[in-house]
Coordinates of C-alpha atoms and ligand atoms in Angstrom, one line a residue:
M1 CA 22.7 4.7 24.2
K2 CA 22.1 4.3 20.6
K3 CA 20.8 7.4 18.7
I4 CA 18.1 6.8 16.2
I5 CA 17.0 9.2 13.5
V6 CA 13.6 8.5 11.9
A7 CA 13.1 10.3 8.7
G8 CA 9.3 11.0 8.2
A9 CA 6.5 10.4 10.7
G10 CA 5.1 7.6 8.7
H11 CA 3.5 4.5 10.0
A12 CA 6.6 2.4 9.9
G13 CA 8.7 5.1 11.5
L14 CA 6.3 5.9 14.4
A15 CA 5.8 2.1 15.2
A16 CA 9.7 1.7 15.3
A17 CA 10.2 5.0 17.2
A18 CA 7.7 4.0 20.0
K19 CA 9.3 0.6 20.5
L20 CA 12.8 1.9 20.5
A21 CA 12.1 4.8 22.8
E22 CA 10.4 2.4 25.2
N23 CA 13.6 0.3 25.2
G24 CA 15.7 3.3 26.2
F25 CA 17.0 4.4 22.8
D26 CA 17.4 8.1 22.0
V27 CA 14.9 8.6 19.1
T28 CA 14.3 11.7 17.0
V29 CA 11.6 11.7 14.3
I30 CA 11.9 14.5 11.7
E31 CA 8.7 15.3 9.8
K32 CA 8.2 18.0 7.2
N33 CA 4.5 18.6 7.9
S34 CA 3.1 20.6 10.8
R35 CA 1.4 18.5 13.6
S36 CA -2.1 19.7 12.5
A37 CA -1.4 18.8 8.8
M38 CA -0.6 15.1 9.5
G39 CA -2.7 12.6 7.7
H40 CA -5.1 12.8 4.8
D41 CA -8.8 13.6 5.0
W42 CA -10.3 10.2 4.3
E43 CA -10.7 6.6 5.7
D44 CA -8.5 3.7 5.1
R45 CA -9.0 0.0 5.4
F46 CA -6.5 -2.1 7.5
D47 CA -6.5 -4.7 10.1
F48 CA -6.8 -2.9 13.5
S49 CA -5.1 -5.6 15.5
L50 CA -1.5 -4.4 15.1
L51 CA -2.5 -0.8 15.9
S52 CA -4.2 -2.2 19.1
E53 CA -1.0 -4.1 20.0
I54 CA 1.2 -1.1 19.4
T55 CA -0.9 1.4 21.3
G56 CA -2.4 -1.0 23.9
K57 CA -6.0 0.2 23.0
D58 CA -8.7 -1.9 21.5
T59 CA -11.4 -0.3 19.4
A60 CA -13.4 0.9 22.5
G61 CA -10.3 3.0 23.3
F62 CA -10.0 4.5 19.7
P63 CA -11.1 8.1 19.4
A64 CA -14.9 8.4 19.2
G65 CA -16.2 8.3 15.6
S66 CA -12.8 7.4 14.1
W67 CA -13.7 4.1 12.6
R68 CA -16.7 2.1 11.3
Y69 CA -17.5 -1.1 9.3
R70 CA -17.8 -0.7 5.6
G71 CA -20.8 -1.9 3.6
D72 CA -21.0 -4.9 1.2
C73 CA -19.0 -4.6 -2.0
A74 CA -19.4 -5.2 -5.7
F75 CA -16.7 -5.4 -8.4
L76 CA -17.8 -4.2 -11.9
S77 CA -16.2 -5.4 -15.0
P78 CA -15.0 -2.6 -17.4
A79 CA -18.0 -2.7 -19.7
K80 CA -20.2 -2.9 -16.5
R81 CA -22.0 -5.9 -17.9
K82 CA -20.9 -8.2 -15.0
K83 CA -21.2 -7.5 -11.3
I84 CA -19.5 -9.7 -8.7
E85 CA -21.1 -9.1 -5.3
I86 CA -19.4 -9.9 -2.1
F87 CA -21.4 -10.0 1.2
Y88 CA -19.5 -10.0 4.4
D89 CA -20.3 -11.5 7.8
E90 CA -19.2 -10.3 11.3
T91 CA -15.8 -12.0 10.9
T92 CA -15.0 -10.7 7.3
R93 CA -16.6 -7.3 7.2
Q94 CA -14.1 -4.6 6.4
K95 CA -13.2 -1.9 8.9
V96 CA -12.1 1.6 7.9
M97 CA -10.6 4.4 10.0
W98 CA -10.0 8.1 9.3
R99 CA -6.3 8.7 8.7
K100 CA -5.9 11.7 11.0
P101 CA -7.0 9.9 14.2
L102 CA -4.9 6.9 13.2
L103 CA -1.8 9.1 13.0
D104 CA -2.8 10.9 16.2
M105 CA -2.8 7.6 18.0
L106 CA 0.7 6.5 16.6
I107 CA 2.1 10.0 17.2
E108 CA 0.8 10.2 20.8
N109 CA 2.0 6.7 21.5
A110 CA 5.5 7.4 20.2
E111 CA 5.7 10.6 22.3
E112 CA 4.4 9.0 25.4
K113 CA 7.1 6.3 25.1
G114 CA 9.8 9.0 24.9
A115 CA 10.4 9.6 21.2
K116 CA 11.0 13.3 20.2
I117 CA 9.2 14.4 17.1
L118 CA 10.3 17.6 15.2
F119 CA 7.5 18.8 13.0
D120 CA 7.9 21.5 10.3
T121 CA 11.3 20.1 9.5
E122 CA 12.0 19.0 5.9
I123 CA 14.7 16.6 5.2
L124 CA 16.7 17.5 2.2
S125 CA 19.0 14.5 1.7
P126 CA 21.0 11.9 3.7
V127 CA 24.4 12.7 5.1
C128 CA 26.6 10.0 3.8
E129 CA 30.1 8.7 4.5
E130 CA 31.9 6.7 1.9
T131 CA 30.5 3.4 3.1
G132 CA 27.2 4.3 4.8
V133 CA 24.7 6.8 6.1
K134 CA 25.4 8.8 9.2
G135 CA 22.4 11.2 9.3
V136 CA 20.1 13.5 7.4
A137 CA 20.4 17.1 6.2
T138 CA 17.6 19.6 6.9
A139 CA 17.2 23.4 6.6
L140 CA 17.9 23.4 10.4
G141 CA 21.2 21.7 10.0
E142 CA 22.4 18.0 10.1
F143 CA 21.0 15.4 12.5
T144 CA 23.3 12.4 13.0
G145 CA 22.9 9.1 14.7
D146 CA 23.7 5.3 14.6
I147 CA 21.0 4.7 12.1
V148 CA 18.6 6.5 9.8
I149 CA 15.2 4.7 9.6
D150 CA 13.7 5.9 6.3
S151 CA 10.0 6.3 6.7
A152 CA 9.7 9.3 4.4
G153 CA 7.3 7.6 1.9
A154 CA 7.6 6.6 -1.8
F155 CA 9.6 9.7 -2.8
S156 CA 11.8 9.8 0.2
P157 CA 14.7 12.4 -0.3
V158 CA 16.9 10.0 1.8
K159 CA 16.5 6.9 -0.5
K160 CA 16.5 9.1 -3.6
N161 CA 19.9 10.6 -2.8
L162 CA 21.8 7.5 -1.7
P163 CA 24.9 6.7 -3.6
D164 CA 24.2 4.1 -6.4
S165 CA 27.1 2.1 -4.9
F166 CA 24.9 1.0 -2.0
G167 CA 22.8 -1.1 -4.5
I168 CA 19.4 0.1 -3.4
D169 CA 17.0 0.2 -6.3
K170 CA 15.6 3.8 -6.9
E171 CA 13.8 3.1 -10.2
I172 CA 10.1 3.6 -10.5
K173 CA 8.5 2.0 -13.5
R174 CA 5.2 2.6 -15.2
G175 CA 2.5 0.8 -13.2
D176 CA 4.5 1.0 -10.0
L177 CA 2.5 3.8 -8.8
F178 CA -1.3 4.4 -8.6
Y179 CA -2.5 8.0 -8.8
G180 CA -5.8 8.6 -6.9
W181 CA -8.1 11.5 -6.4
R182 CA -10.7 11.1 -3.7
A183 CA -13.5 13.1 -2.3
Y184 CA -16.6 12.5 -0.1
F185 CA -19.6 14.4 -1.6
N186 CA -22.9 15.3 0.2
K187 CA -25.7 12.9 -0.5
L188 CA -28.9 14.3 -2.1
T189 CA -31.3 11.4 -1.3
P190 CA -31.3 8.5 1.3
E191 CA -30.5 6.0 -1.5
M192 CA -28.6 3.0 -0.2
P193 CA -27.5 0.4 -2.9
K194 CA -27.6 -3.3 -2.0
T195 CA -23.8 -3.3 -2.3
P196 CA -22.9 0.2 -1.3
F197 CA -19.1 -0.1 -2.1
E198 CA -18.8 -0.5 -5.9
V199 CA -15.3 -1.0 -7.4
Y200 CA -14.8 -0.4 -11.0
L201 CA -11.9 -2.3 -12.6
Y202 CA -10.3 -0.8 -15.7
H203 CA -12.7 2.1 -15.1
E204 CA -14.1 3.5 -18.3
G205 CA -11.6 1.3 -20.3
E206 CA -8.6 3.0 -18.8
Q207 CA -5.8 1.3 -16.8
G208 CA -6.8 1.8 -13.2
L209 CA -9.5 1.4 -10.8
S210 CA -12.2 3.7 -9.3
W211 CA -14.9 3.3 -6.7
C212 CA -18.2 4.8 -5.6
C213 CA -19.0 4.1 -2.0
T214 CA -22.4 5.3 -0.8
N215 CA -22.4 5.9 2.9
E216 CA -25.2 7.0 5.2
N217 CA -24.7 10.8 4.6
T218 CA -21.9 11.0 2.0
V219 CA -20.7 9.4 -1.2
D220 CA -17.0 8.6 -1.3
I221 CA -15.6 8.7 -4.8
L222 CA -12.1 7.5 -5.8
I223 CA -10.8 7.9 -9.3
G224 CA -7.6 6.0 -9.8
R225 CA -5.3 5.5 -12.7
I226 CA -1.7 4.3 -13.3
D227 CA -0.9 7.6 -15.1
K228 CA -1.2 11.1 -13.8
F229 CA -4.4 12.9 -14.5
G230 CA -5.9 16.4 -14.0
Q231 CA -9.1 18.2 -13.3
E232 CA -10.6 17.6 -16.7
K233 CA -10.4 13.9 -16.1
I234 CA -12.0 14.3 -12.6
D235 CA -14.8 16.3 -14.0
E236 CA -15.5 13.9 -16.9
Q237 CA -15.5 10.9 -14.4
L238 CA -17.7 12.7 -11.8
A239 CA -20.2 13.4 -14.5
I240 CA -20.2 9.6 -15.5
F241 CA -20.7 8.6 -11.9
R242 CA -23.5 11.1 -11.3
K243 CA -25.6 9.5 -14.3
D244 CA -25.7 6.1 -12.5
H245 CA -25.7 7.6 -9.0
P246 CA -28.0 10.7 -9.1
W247 CA -27.7 10.9 -5.3
I248 CA -24.2 12.4 -5.5
G249 CA -24.2 16.0 -4.6
D250 CA -21.8 18.8 -5.6
E251 CA -20.4 19.8 -2.2
I252 CA -17.1 18.2 -1.1
I253 CA -17.4 17.3 2.7
N254 CA -14.0 15.5 3.0
G255 CA -11.0 15.0 0.8
G256 CA -10.9 16.5 -2.7
Q257 CA -7.2 15.7 -3.0
Y258 CA -4.8 13.5 -4.9
G259 CA -2.8 10.8 -3.4
I260 CA 0.0 8.5 -4.8
I261 CA 0.3 4.9 -3.7
P262 CA 3.1 2.5 -4.6
V263 CA 1.6 -0.7 -6.0
R264 CA 4.6 -2.9 -6.7
K265 CA 6.6 -5.6 -4.9
P266 CA 8.9 -4.4 -2.1
L267 CA 12.5 -3.4 -2.5
T268 CA 14.7 -6.5 -2.4
L269 CA 17.7 -4.8 -0.7
M270 CA 16.5 -2.1 1.7
V271 CA 19.5 -1.7 4.0
A272 CA 23.0 -0.2 4.0
N273 CA 25.4 0.7 6.7
G274 CA 23.5 3.0 9.1
Y275 CA 20.3 2.9 6.9
A276 CA 17.1 0.9 6.7
A277 CA 14.0 1.8 4.6
A278 CA 10.5 0.8 5.9
G279 CA 7.0 1.4 4.6
D280 CA 6.4 3.1 1.3
S281 CA 10.1 4.1 0.9
A282 CA 10.7 0.4 0.4
F283 CA 7.4 -0.1 -1.5
M284 CA 5.7 -2.1 1.2
T285 CA 2.2 -2.2 0.0
M286 CA 0.0 -5.0 -1.5
P287 CA 0.3 -4.4 -5.3
M288 CA -3.2 -5.4 -6.0
N289 CA -4.9 -2.8 -3.7
G290 CA -2.2 -0.5 -2.4
M291 CA -2.8 -1.5 1.3
G292 CA 0.4 -0.6 3.1
I293 CA -0.5 0.4 6.7
D294 CA -0.3 -3.1 8.2
L295 CA 2.9 -3.9 6.3
S296 CA 4.5 -0.6 7.4
L297 CA 3.6 -1.1 11.0
N298 CA 4.9 -4.7 10.9
A299 CA 8.1 -3.4 9.2
G300 CA 8.6 -0.8 11.9
R301 CA 8.1 -3.5 14.6
I302 CA 10.6 -6.0 13.0
L303 CA 13.2 -3.3 12.5
A304 CA 13.0 -2.1 16.1
E305 CA 13.2 -5.7 17.3
T306 CA 16.4 -6.1 15.2
L307 CA 17.9 -2.9 16.4
I308 CA 17.1 -3.8 20.1
K309 CA 18.5 -7.3 19.7
N310 CA 21.8 -5.9 18.2
A311 CA 22.1 -2.8 20.4
G312 CA 25.6 -4.0 21.4
T313 CA 27.0 -3.8 17.8
G314 CA 27.2 -1.2 15.1
Y315 CA 24.3 -1.0 12.7
T316 CA 26.1 -2.2 9.6
A317 CA 24.4 -3.6 6.6
E318 CA 25.3 -7.2 7.8
V319 CA 23.4 -6.6 11.0
L320 CA 20.5 -4.8 9.4
W321 CA 20.2 -7.7 6.8
E322 CA 18.4 -9.7 9.6
Y323 CA 15.6 -7.2 9.4
N324 CA 15.6 -7.2 5.6
K325 CA 15.4 -11.0 5.5
R326 CA 12.8 -11.4 8.2
F327 CA 10.5 -8.8 6.4
H328 CA 10.7 -10.7 3.1
I329 CA 10.2 -14.1 4.7
E330 CA 7.3 -13.0 6.9
Y331 CA 5.6 -10.4 4.6
G332 CA 7.5 -9.6 1.3
A333 CA 6.8 -13.1 -0.1
F334 CA 3.2 -12.7 0.3
A335 CA 3.0 -9.1 -0.7
S336 CA 5.0 -9.7 -3.9
K337 CA 2.8 -12.6 -5.0
N338 CA 0.0 -10.5 -6.5
E339 CA 2.1 -8.1 -8.5
G340 CA 2.2 -10.7 -11.3
L341 CA -1.6 -10.9 -11.5
K342 CA -2.0 -7.0 -11.2
N343 CA 0.5 -6.4 -14.0
A344 CA -1.0 -9.1 -16.1
L345 CA -4.4 -7.6 -15.8
L346 CA -3.0 -4.2 -16.7
S347 CA -1.3 -5.6 -19.7
I348 CA -4.3 -6.9 -21.5
P349 CA -7.0 -4.6 -23.0
S350 CA -10.2 -3.9 -21.1
Q351 CA -12.1 -6.3 -23.4
G352 CA -9.7 -9.0 -22.0
V353 CA -10.7 -8.2 -18.4
D354 CA -14.4 -8.2 -19.5
F355 CA -13.9 -11.7 -21.0
L356 CA -12.3 -13.0 -17.8
F357 CA -15.2 -11.6 -15.7
E358 CA -17.9 -12.6 -18.1
N359 CA -16.7 -16.2 -18.3
D360 CA -16.2 -16.7 -14.6
V361 CA -12.4 -17.0 -14.9
I362 CA -12.3 -14.3 -12.2
Q363 CA -14.8 -15.0 -9.5
S364 CA -15.9 -13.6 -6.2
S365 CA -13.7 -16.1 -4.3
D366 CA -10.6 -14.7 -6.2
L367 CA -11.6 -11.1 -5.3
S368 CA -12.6 -11.7 -1.7
G369 CA -10.5 -14.5 -0.5
A370 CA -7.4 -14.4 -2.7
G371 CA -8.0 -17.8 -4.3
K372 CA -8.8 -19.5 -1.0
N373 CA -11.4 -21.8 -2.7
M374 CA -8.9 -23.2 -5.3
N375 CA -9.3 -26.9 -5.7
F376 CA -8.7 -29.0 -8.8
K377 CA -12.3 -28.9 -9.8
V378 CA -12.4 -25.1 -9.5
L379 CA -9.2 -24.7 -11.6
M380 CA -10.4 -27.1 -14.3
G381 CA -13.6 -25.1 -14.6
K382 CA -11.6 -21.9 -15.0
F383 CA -9.4 -23.6 -17.5
A384 CA -12.3 -24.8 -19.7
R385 CA -14.0 -21.3 -19.6
G386 CA -10.7 -19.5 -20.0
M387 CA -9.7 -21.5 -23.1
K388 CA -12.5 -19.8 -25.0
N389 CA -9.9 -17.0 -25.4
P390 CA -6.5 -18.4 -24.8
K391 CA -4.7 -15.2 -25.3
Y392 CA -6.2 -13.4 -22.3
F393 CA -6.4 -16.6 -20.3
F394 CA -2.7 -17.3 -20.7
A395 CA -1.8 -13.8 -20.0
I396 CA -3.4 -14.2 -16.6
V397 CA -1.9 -17.6 -16.0
N398 CA 1.5 -16.1 -16.8
G399 CA 0.9 -13.4 -14.2
L400 CA 0.0 -16.0 -11.6
I401 CA 3.0 -18.1 -12.4
K402 CA 5.4 -15.2 -12.4
G403 CA 4.0 -13.8 -9.2
G404 CA 4.3 -17.2 -7.5
A405 CA 7.9 -17.6 -8.7
A406 CA 8.8 -14.1 -7.4
S407 CA 7.1 -14.9 -4.1
S408 CA 9.1 -18.1 -3.7
L409 CA 12.3 -16.2 -4.3
Y410 CA 11.4 -13.5 -1.8
A411 CA 10.9 -16.3 0.8
K412 CA 14.5 -17.5 0.3
P413 CA 16.7 -14.4 0.6
P414 CA 20.5 -15.0 0.9
V415 CA 21.5 -16.0 4.4
N416 CA 24.2 -13.4 4.8
F417 CA 24.7 -9.9 3.5
D418 CA 26.8 -10.8 0.5
R419 CA 26.3 -8.1 -2.2
A420 CA 27.1 -10.5 -5.1
E421 CA 24.5 -13.0 -3.9
I422 CA 22.0 -10.2 -3.1
D423 CA 22.4 -8.8 -6.7
K424 CA 21.9 -12.3 -8.2
W425 CA 18.8 -12.8 -6.0
S426 CA 17.4 -9.3 -6.9
K427 CA 17.9 -9.9 -10.6
A428 CA 16.2 -13.3 -10.5
I429 CA 13.2 -11.6 -8.8
E430 CA 13.2 -8.7 -11.4
S431 CA 13.2 -11.3 -14.2
K432 CA 9.7 -12.3 -13.1
R433 CA 8.3 -8.9 -13.5
I434 CA 5.6 -8.4 -16.2
E435 CA 6.1 -5.1 -17.9
I436 CA 3.0 -2.9 -18.4
L437 CA 3.0 -1.1 -21.7
Ligands
LIG1 C1 -4.8 7.9 -1.3 C2 -4.2 6.8 -0.5 C3 -5.1 5.9 0.0 C4 -4.6 4.7 0.7 N1 -5.4 3.8 1.2 C5 -4.9 2.8 2.0 C6 -5.8 1.9 2.7 O1 -7.0 2.0 2.6 N2 -5.2 0.9 3.5 C7 -3.8 0.8 3.5 O2 -3.4 -0.1 4.3 N3 -3.0 1.6 3.0 C8 -3.5 2.7 2.2 N4 -2.7 3.6 1.6 C9 -1.2 3.3 1.7 C10 -0.6 3.8 3.0 O3 -1.0 5.0 3.2 C11 0.9 3.6 3.0 O4 1.3 2.4 2.5 C12 1.5 3.9 4.4 O5 1.0 5.2 4.7 C13 3.0 3.9 4.4 O6 3.4 4.3 5.6 P1 4.9 4.9 5.7 O7 5.4 4.4 7.0 O8 5.7 4.5 4.5 O9 4.8 6.5 5.7 P2 4.0 7.5 4.9 O10 2.5 7.3 5.4 O11 4.3 7.4 3.5 O12 4.4 8.8 5.5 C14 5.7 9.4 5.1 C15 5.9 10.6 6.0 O13 7.1 11.1 5.7 C16 7.0 12.6 5.6 N5 8.0 13.1 4.6 C17 8.0 12.9 3.3 N6 9.1 13.6 2.8 C18 9.7 14.1 3.8 C19 10.8 15.0 4.0 N7 11.5 15.4 2.9 N8 11.2 15.4 5.2 C20 10.5 15.1 6.3 N9 9.4 14.3 6.3 C21 9.0 13.9 5.1 C22 5.6 12.7 5.1 O14 5.1 14.0 5.3 C23 4.8 11.6 5.9 O15 4.3 12.1 7.0 C24 -3.2 4.7 0.9 C25 -2.3 5.6 0.4 C26 -2.8 6.7 -0.3 C27 -1.9 7.7 -0.8

């Protein structure tokens, strides 16, 4: 029986653990947090269908009060002169779920299917042989197995301490991470704006995004930047929010913590002998909005399928490349596409973003449907309006072109695990990156 070590009880690891345990594998998940500390104290948006598939429960079977539909949305330009409103219908309305019950469902499901989960056990590093990984080191000693599934997040101590010779990229550049602080405040009056979920791009002229979401009984505030910030910035931004939203109280009902989200294209190479990264450890989020739950669950699913299919062999990099390739073809190509636009937007000054909003170069269809309504007439209209300021317009066009080129490359990974070919492919993808200054 193959022995699987899952580093971190993240979404990817728990999805893989459940599927593998169900198929008779010996699975141990090692998690640094205690059971009660699992999950942050706020709601996340994702598509619930994969969670339903994994746990066998539809929304009626989710814990009571764990999810809801979110209100209509408005995007505000940096100078707040332009507001793009998006009204959803029953088919497009966004659903959000509290993180703790989401993780409870994944943990219970993995345990029911036979995975062992060791909480309160911090992983310190991988245990490596010359050519691969054979386990992880913790304060309780070493845990070894046929493969380590690295689901320990963006700062995974497993990935960070892999030998450079494995070729897995460990660099994090400026703009690859989004630093957020989020809290739900009490609500002083029954005020309910027409578009309760307001998203501020380049908030207060700074590189990042914030939101103010007025709920029935609370106001959910997110302050987000691409650089770290402290309490002074939070106090300053809350004071600004309260001027426009006098119904925001002082009492924090939920949250009140920082979180860090990777917002870059996924790792190109994410496997080695006895090792596979999945989820944030491989930067599997949508660069534009940091959504990573569905990508992580899907990565866990694909990885488990690969391990089950190849149970009769050793888990070499050659075998695991099948997972690596499948993830990029099915999801990586799509996820990487909007890094170009995101980095391009963050590379121009806030006045540039105002120009693009105010001249309808960025429209509601771009923000709600990822350019679904792009036909020749729409594009020509954007071109005519955008050319009023070619510098900003071409910066965005460049972002779209480079994002598209990176996406095409992700969709065609080398057929076999050939390090020279993989390095060439990775370099070609990296050359499409737009640096953020
Ligand atoms: C503030 C915030 C808001 C977000 N909002 C959304 C959203 O609305 N929608 C969405 O789709 N995504 C959202 N994301 C992104 C999403 O949370 C991640 O993409 C997703 O959780 C990645 O899952 P994962 O499998 O990589 O594991 P993670 O959720 O990253 O979990 C990693 C696990 O590893 C454990 N771990 C870490 N180090 C060690 C160690 N040394 N030893 C043992 N265990 C360790 C951690 O405690 C944790 O349990 C948000 C992220 C943050 C931070």
